[in-house]
Amino acid sequence: AGKTYKFIVESFNAFGDKTGEGSVDITIPAKTQEEIDAENKTAELKANLESDKNLAKGKEAFVLSKEADKAAITDGNNGSRWQADKAVDNTTFGVNLGSVQKISSVVVSWEPSNATAYDIFVAGADEVYGDTPVASVSGLEANKNLVVETKFDEVEAQYVKVVATGWSPNAEAYGISVYELGVFGEATVDETTTPVVEPGTVETTTPVVEPGTVETTTPVKQDETTTPAPVVPTVPVAA
C-alpha cells in the first residue's frame, strides 16, 4: 500500500518484430486510518477467540445440522469451520458453557457464507431462552469473512445461542458457515467446591513431621546440666 510500480508493455507481430512499447506508473492506494484500525481490531478479536479469555473455548457446541462438524465452532482454531445444511436447518448454532457465567459480549468469526443478520439468545441452567434476544445484529456485508463483536449488558447464562435472521447469497446457497464462536465476560467460581490438592502437596498449613523427628517443640534434655535446646520440626517442601 502506498508504493508505486512501473508496468512496461511491449508488443510484437507474428514474425517477432517489435511493433510498440508503452509504460504506466500505478500507485497502490494507501490504507486509511479507519482501515488500519479495523484490521487491528479484527486481529485482536481473533487472538481473543483462540485464548483462554474465550469462555466458549473447548466447551460443547450445539447445532441443528451437520453435528459431526460442530466442535469446530469452539475449538479455538480460526482455521476450522462448521457449515449448516441449508436443507435441514440454516439458522442456529451455540454453546453450552458448562455452568452459569457472567457474560457481556459475543464474537462470531464468519466464513464468507455468512449471515447478514442474527439474534443472540441466552439461557440459564434450565436451558429456557425466552422470546427476547439479549442483542440483535443486522446490516452485515454479504459474502464476507467477518469477525463481529456484539456487546450487551452483563447477564448470567450457561447457554448462548445464535439464530440467523438474514442470509448472504452464499449462505442461502450453501448454508451459514462459522469459524469460531466466542463468549466473553467474567468466569465465575463455585465457592462451595473443595480445593483439589495435587499429590505431593500439603493440604493444610499444619506442619508434617517426618519419622524420627520430634513432634512438638518441647525441649529435650540431653543432660541435666545442659541448657535445654528446642528442636524445630522438619517440614517437607512440596514438590
Tab-separated table of C-alpha atoms in Angstrom:
chain	number	residue	atom	x	y	z
A	1	ALA	CA	0.000	0.000	0.000
A	2	GLY	CA	1.286	3.439	-0.946
A	3	LYS	CA	4.023	2.115	-3.260
A	4	THR	CA	4.300	2.975	-6.965
A	5	TYR	CA	5.054	0.298	-9.564
A	6	LYS	CA	6.029	0.742	-13.230
A	7	PHE	CA	4.431	-1.609	-15.742
A	8	ILE	CA	6.105	-1.882	-19.175
A	9	VAL	CA	4.221	-3.366	-22.123
A	10	GLU	CA	5.853	-4.364	-25.439
A	11	SER	CA	4.066	-5.687	-28.498
A	12	PHE	CA	5.393	-7.943	-31.287
A	13	ASN	CA	3.992	-9.130	-34.601
A	14	ALA	CA	3.779	-12.739	-35.770
A	15	PHE	CA	7.324	-12.528	-37.143
A	16	GLY	CA	8.797	-11.443	-33.801
A	17	ASP	CA	9.290	-7.839	-34.813
A	18	LYS	CA	8.723	-5.315	-32.052
A	19	THR	CA	5.840	-3.064	-33.008
A	20	GLY	CA	5.299	-0.965	-29.918
A	21	GLU	CA	6.158	-0.171	-26.347
A	22	GLY	CA	4.496	1.681	-23.524
A	23	SER	CA	4.665	2.085	-19.751
A	24	VAL	CA	2.457	3.240	-16.932
A	25	ASP	CA	3.055	4.028	-13.246
A	26	ILE	CA	0.468	2.657	-10.856
A	27	THR	CA	0.337	3.660	-7.185
A	28	ILE	CA	-1.361	1.221	-4.863
A	29	PRO	CA	-3.816	3.222	-2.708
A	30	ALA	CA	-2.645	3.645	0.861
A	31	LYS	CA	-4.871	2.288	3.615
A	32	THR	CA	-6.930	4.793	5.522
A	33	GLN	CA	-6.574	5.010	9.289
A	34	GLU	CA	-10.061	3.556	9.533
A	35	GLU	CA	-8.983	0.506	7.513
A	36	ILE	CA	-5.855	0.079	9.632
A	37	ASP	CA	-7.869	0.320	12.855
A	38	ALA	CA	-10.383	-2.220	11.533
A	39	GLU	CA	-7.611	-4.682	10.637
A	40	ASN	CA	-6.008	-4.281	14.054
A	41	LYS	CA	-9.357	-4.820	15.767
A	42	THR	CA	-10.009	-7.968	13.734
A	43	ALA	CA	-6.581	-9.335	14.649
A	44	GLU	CA	-7.266	-8.627	18.324
A	45	LEU	CA	-10.650	-10.361	18.219
A	46	LYS	CA	-9.187	-13.434	16.502
A	47	ALA	CA	-6.450	-13.640	19.117
A	48	ASN	CA	-9.065	-13.445	21.881
A	49	LEU	CA	-11.090	-16.222	20.255
A	50	GLU	CA	-8.070	-18.509	20.451
A	51	SER	CA	-7.175	-17.513	24.013
A	52	ASP	CA	-8.457	-18.660	27.397
A	53	LYS	CA	-10.363	-15.371	27.673
A	54	ASN	CA	-12.951	-17.052	25.468
A	55	LEU	CA	-15.379	-18.771	27.859
A	56	ALA	CA	-16.679	-20.892	24.970
A	57	LYS	CA	-13.279	-22.319	24.036
A	58	GLY	CA	-13.274	-26.088	24.443
A	59	LYS	CA	-16.910	-26.166	25.549
A	60	GLU	CA	-19.688	-28.210	23.922
A	61	ALA	CA	-21.188	-26.600	20.837
A	62	PHE	CA	-24.692	-27.358	19.602
A	63	VAL	CA	-26.188	-27.092	16.118
A	64	LEU	CA	-29.295	-28.256	14.288
A	65	SER	CA	-27.466	-29.811	11.332
A	66	LYS	CA	-24.012	-31.168	10.441
A	67	GLU	CA	-23.401	-32.258	14.047
A	68	ALA	CA	-20.247	-34.122	13.073
A	69	ASP	CA	-18.521	-30.776	12.484
A	70	LYS	CA	-19.923	-28.802	15.425
A	71	ALA	CA	-16.748	-28.985	17.546
A	72	ALA	CA	-15.065	-26.633	15.060
A	73	ILE	CA	-17.184	-23.775	16.437
A	74	THR	CA	-15.495	-23.853	19.864
A	75	ASP	CA	-12.094	-25.470	19.247
A	76	GLY	CA	-10.155	-22.198	19.474
A	77	ASN	CA	-8.964	-22.599	15.884
A	78	ASN	CA	-9.821	-19.891	13.352
A	79	GLY	CA	-8.857	-22.280	10.565
A	80	SER	CA	-11.583	-24.880	11.146
A	81	ARG	CA	-15.269	-24.292	10.470
A	82	TRP	CA	-18.802	-25.634	10.676
A	83	GLN	CA	-21.360	-25.165	7.906
A	84	ALA	CA	-25.092	-25.698	8.236
A	85	ASP	CA	-27.032	-27.984	5.958
A	86	LYS	CA	-29.431	-25.492	4.380
A	87	ALA	CA	-31.832	-28.279	3.515
A	88	VAL	CA	-32.165	-29.257	7.190
A	89	ASP	CA	-31.607	-26.058	9.174
A	90	ASN	CA	-29.822	-22.871	8.211
A	91	THR	CA	-30.289	-20.815	11.353
A	92	THR	CA	-28.940	-21.973	14.695
A	93	PHE	CA	-25.682	-22.698	16.486
A	94	GLY	CA	-24.480	-22.101	20.025
A	95	VAL	CA	-22.521	-23.277	23.037
A	96	ASN	CA	-23.090	-24.765	26.473
A	97	LEU	CA	-20.621	-23.026	28.800
A	98	GLY	CA	-20.889	-25.873	31.291
A	99	SER	CA	-22.049	-23.665	34.159
A	100	VAL	CA	-23.701	-20.300	34.668
A	101	GLN	CA	-21.282	-17.466	33.838
A	102	LYS	CA	-21.458	-13.678	33.775
A	103	ILE	CA	-21.156	-12.647	30.123
A	104	SER	CA	-21.249	-9.325	28.303
A	105	SER	CA	-20.188	-9.925	24.690
A	106	VAL	CA	-20.318	-12.463	21.870
A	107	VAL	CA	-17.926	-12.683	18.928
A	108	VAL	CA	-18.681	-14.615	15.741
A	109	SER	CA	-15.981	-15.288	13.159
A	110	TRP	CA	-17.891	-15.833	9.926
A	111	GLU	CA	-16.759	-17.638	6.802
A	112	PRO	CA	-17.884	-15.780	3.613
A	113	SER	CA	-21.047	-17.888	3.688
A	114	ASN	CA	-22.202	-15.543	6.428
A	115	ALA	CA	-25.436	-14.403	7.974
A	116	THR	CA	-26.191	-10.741	7.353
A	117	ALA	CA	-28.395	-10.507	10.460
A	118	TYR	CA	-28.859	-12.598	13.575
A	119	ASP	CA	-30.200	-12.608	17.133
A	120	ILE	CA	-28.315	-13.705	20.257
A	121	PHE	CA	-30.278	-15.537	22.969
A	122	VAL	CA	-29.097	-16.747	26.367
A	123	ALA	CA	-30.441	-19.224	28.895
A	124	GLY	CA	-29.569	-20.348	32.388
A	125	ALA	CA	-29.016	-23.888	33.585
A	126	ASP	CA	-32.688	-24.637	32.793
A	127	GLU	CA	-31.996	-24.001	29.060
A	128	VAL	CA	-35.060	-21.750	28.782
A	129	TYR	CA	-34.260	-18.907	26.387
A	130	GLY	CA	-37.418	-16.879	26.284
A	131	ASP	CA	-38.568	-14.816	23.319
A	132	THR	CA	-36.363	-11.734	23.708
A	133	PRO	CA	-32.736	-11.769	22.492
A	134	VAL	CA	-30.046	-10.026	24.531
A	135	ALA	CA	-28.779	-8.469	21.281
A	136	SER	CA	-29.579	-8.298	17.569
A	137	VAL	CA	-27.135	-7.740	14.714
A	138	SER	CA	-28.081	-6.557	11.218
A	139	GLY	CA	-26.716	-4.855	8.119
A	140	LEU	CA	-23.604	-7.006	7.743
A	141	GLU	CA	-21.880	-7.176	4.347
A	142	ALA	CA	-22.770	-10.266	2.328
A	143	ASN	CA	-20.303	-12.975	1.308
A	144	LYS	CA	-17.618	-11.527	3.567
A	145	ASN	CA	-15.191	-13.082	6.012
A	146	LEU	CA	-16.257	-11.033	9.051
A	147	VAL	CA	-15.330	-11.088	12.742
A	148	VAL	CA	-18.224	-9.408	14.546
A	149	GLU	CA	-18.196	-8.392	18.208
A	150	THR	CA	-21.545	-7.715	19.901
A	151	LYS	CA	-21.604	-6.160	23.376
A	152	PHE	CA	-24.603	-6.072	25.727
A	153	ASP	CA	-25.444	-5.507	29.379
A	154	GLU	CA	-23.950	-8.208	31.586
A	155	VAL	CA	-26.191	-11.238	32.077
A	156	GLU	CA	-25.823	-14.642	33.696
A	157	ALA	CA	-26.025	-17.516	31.243
A	158	GLN	CA	-24.977	-21.097	30.645
A	159	TYR	CA	-26.296	-21.441	27.109
A	160	VAL	CA	-25.621	-18.943	24.312
A	161	LYS	CA	-27.484	-19.332	21.021
A	162	VAL	CA	-27.103	-17.504	17.696
A	163	VAL	CA	-30.105	-17.540	15.350
A	164	ALA	CA	-29.642	-16.226	11.797
A	165	THR	CA	-32.411	-13.931	10.528
A	166	GLY	CA	-30.744	-12.734	7.302
A	167	TRP	CA	-28.571	-14.619	4.838
A	168	SER	CA	-25.920	-13.708	2.292
A	169	PRO	CA	-26.291	-15.269	-1.190
A	170	ASN	CA	-23.594	-17.801	-0.257
A	171	ALA	CA	-25.442	-18.716	2.932
A	172	GLU	CA	-28.700	-19.133	1.045
A	173	ALA	CA	-26.989	-21.394	-1.478
A	174	TYR	CA	-24.776	-23.458	0.844
A	175	GLY	CA	-25.770	-22.765	4.460
A	176	ILE	CA	-24.318	-20.417	7.051
A	177	SER	CA	-20.705	-21.152	7.966
A	178	VAL	CA	-18.785	-20.210	11.116
A	179	TYR	CA	-15.108	-20.445	12.025
A	180	GLU	CA	-15.434	-19.671	15.710
A	181	LEU	CA	-17.901	-18.581	18.380
A	182	GLY	CA	-16.593	-16.559	21.314
A	183	VAL	CA	-18.284	-15.680	24.603
A	184	PHE	CA	-16.637	-13.186	26.934
A	185	GLY	CA	-17.237	-11.906	30.418
A	186	GLU	CA	-16.355	-12.865	33.952
A	187	ALA	CA	-15.752	-16.533	34.643
A	188	THR	CA	-17.441	-17.494	37.913
A	189	VAL	CA	-16.018	-19.853	40.540
A	190	ASP	CA	-18.089	-22.259	42.601
A	191	GLU	CA	-17.195	-21.193	46.152
A	192	THR	CA	-18.539	-24.442	47.615
A	193	THR	CA	-16.059	-26.564	45.693
A	194	THR	CA	-13.396	-28.180	47.859
A	195	PRO	CA	-9.902	-27.294	46.623
A	196	VAL	CA	-8.168	-30.186	44.906
A	197	VAL	CA	-4.707	-30.836	46.310
A	198	GLU	CA	-2.256	-32.433	43.931
A	199	PRO	CA	-0.268	-35.462	45.103
A	200	GLY	CA	2.868	-34.469	46.962
A	201	THR	CA	1.476	-31.195	48.330
A	202	VAL	CA	0.292	-30.431	51.857
A	203	GLU	CA	-3.443	-29.812	52.237
A	204	THR	CA	-3.177	-27.566	55.318
A	205	THR	CA	-0.645	-25.337	56.975
A	206	THR	CA	-0.162	-27.852	59.825
A	207	PRO	CA	3.485	-28.952	59.831
A	208	VAL	CA	4.007	-32.534	58.724
A	209	VAL	CA	6.581	-34.316	60.868
A	210	GLU	CA	8.748	-36.944	59.244
A	211	PRO	CA	9.510	-40.215	61.081
A	212	GLY	CA	12.387	-39.826	63.510
A	213	THR	CA	11.771	-36.148	64.247
A	214	VAL	CA	10.244	-34.690	67.415
A	215	GLU	CA	6.541	-33.957	67.102
A	216	THR	CA	6.486	-30.991	69.485
A	217	THR	CA	8.649	-28.063	70.352
A	218	THR	CA	9.103	-29.291	73.980
A	219	PRO	CA	12.813	-29.014	74.823
A	220	VAL	CA	14.651	-32.337	75.018
A	221	LYS	CA	17.260	-32.551	77.743
A	222	GLN	CA	20.471	-34.316	76.763
A	223	ASP	CA	21.994	-33.764	80.188
A	224	GLU	CA	20.501	-32.293	83.352
A	225	THR	CA	23.338	-29.786	83.449
A	226	THR	CA	22.902	-28.842	79.846
A	227	THR	CA	20.693	-25.946	78.829
A	228	PRO	CA	17.637	-27.396	77.027
A	229	ALA	CA	17.670	-26.726	73.305
A	230	PRO	CA	14.347	-26.594	71.386
A	231	VAL	CA	14.056	-28.951	68.456
A	232	VAL	CA	12.356	-27.492	65.361
A	233	PRO	CA	10.069	-29.876	63.449
A	234	THR	CA	11.187	-30.694	59.923
A	235	VAL	CA	8.556	-29.605	57.367
A	236	PRO	CA	8.899	-31.237	53.959
A	237	VAL	CA	8.739	-28.918	50.954
A	238	ALA	CA	6.070	-29.767	48.432
A	239	ALA	CA	7.456	-30.712	45.052
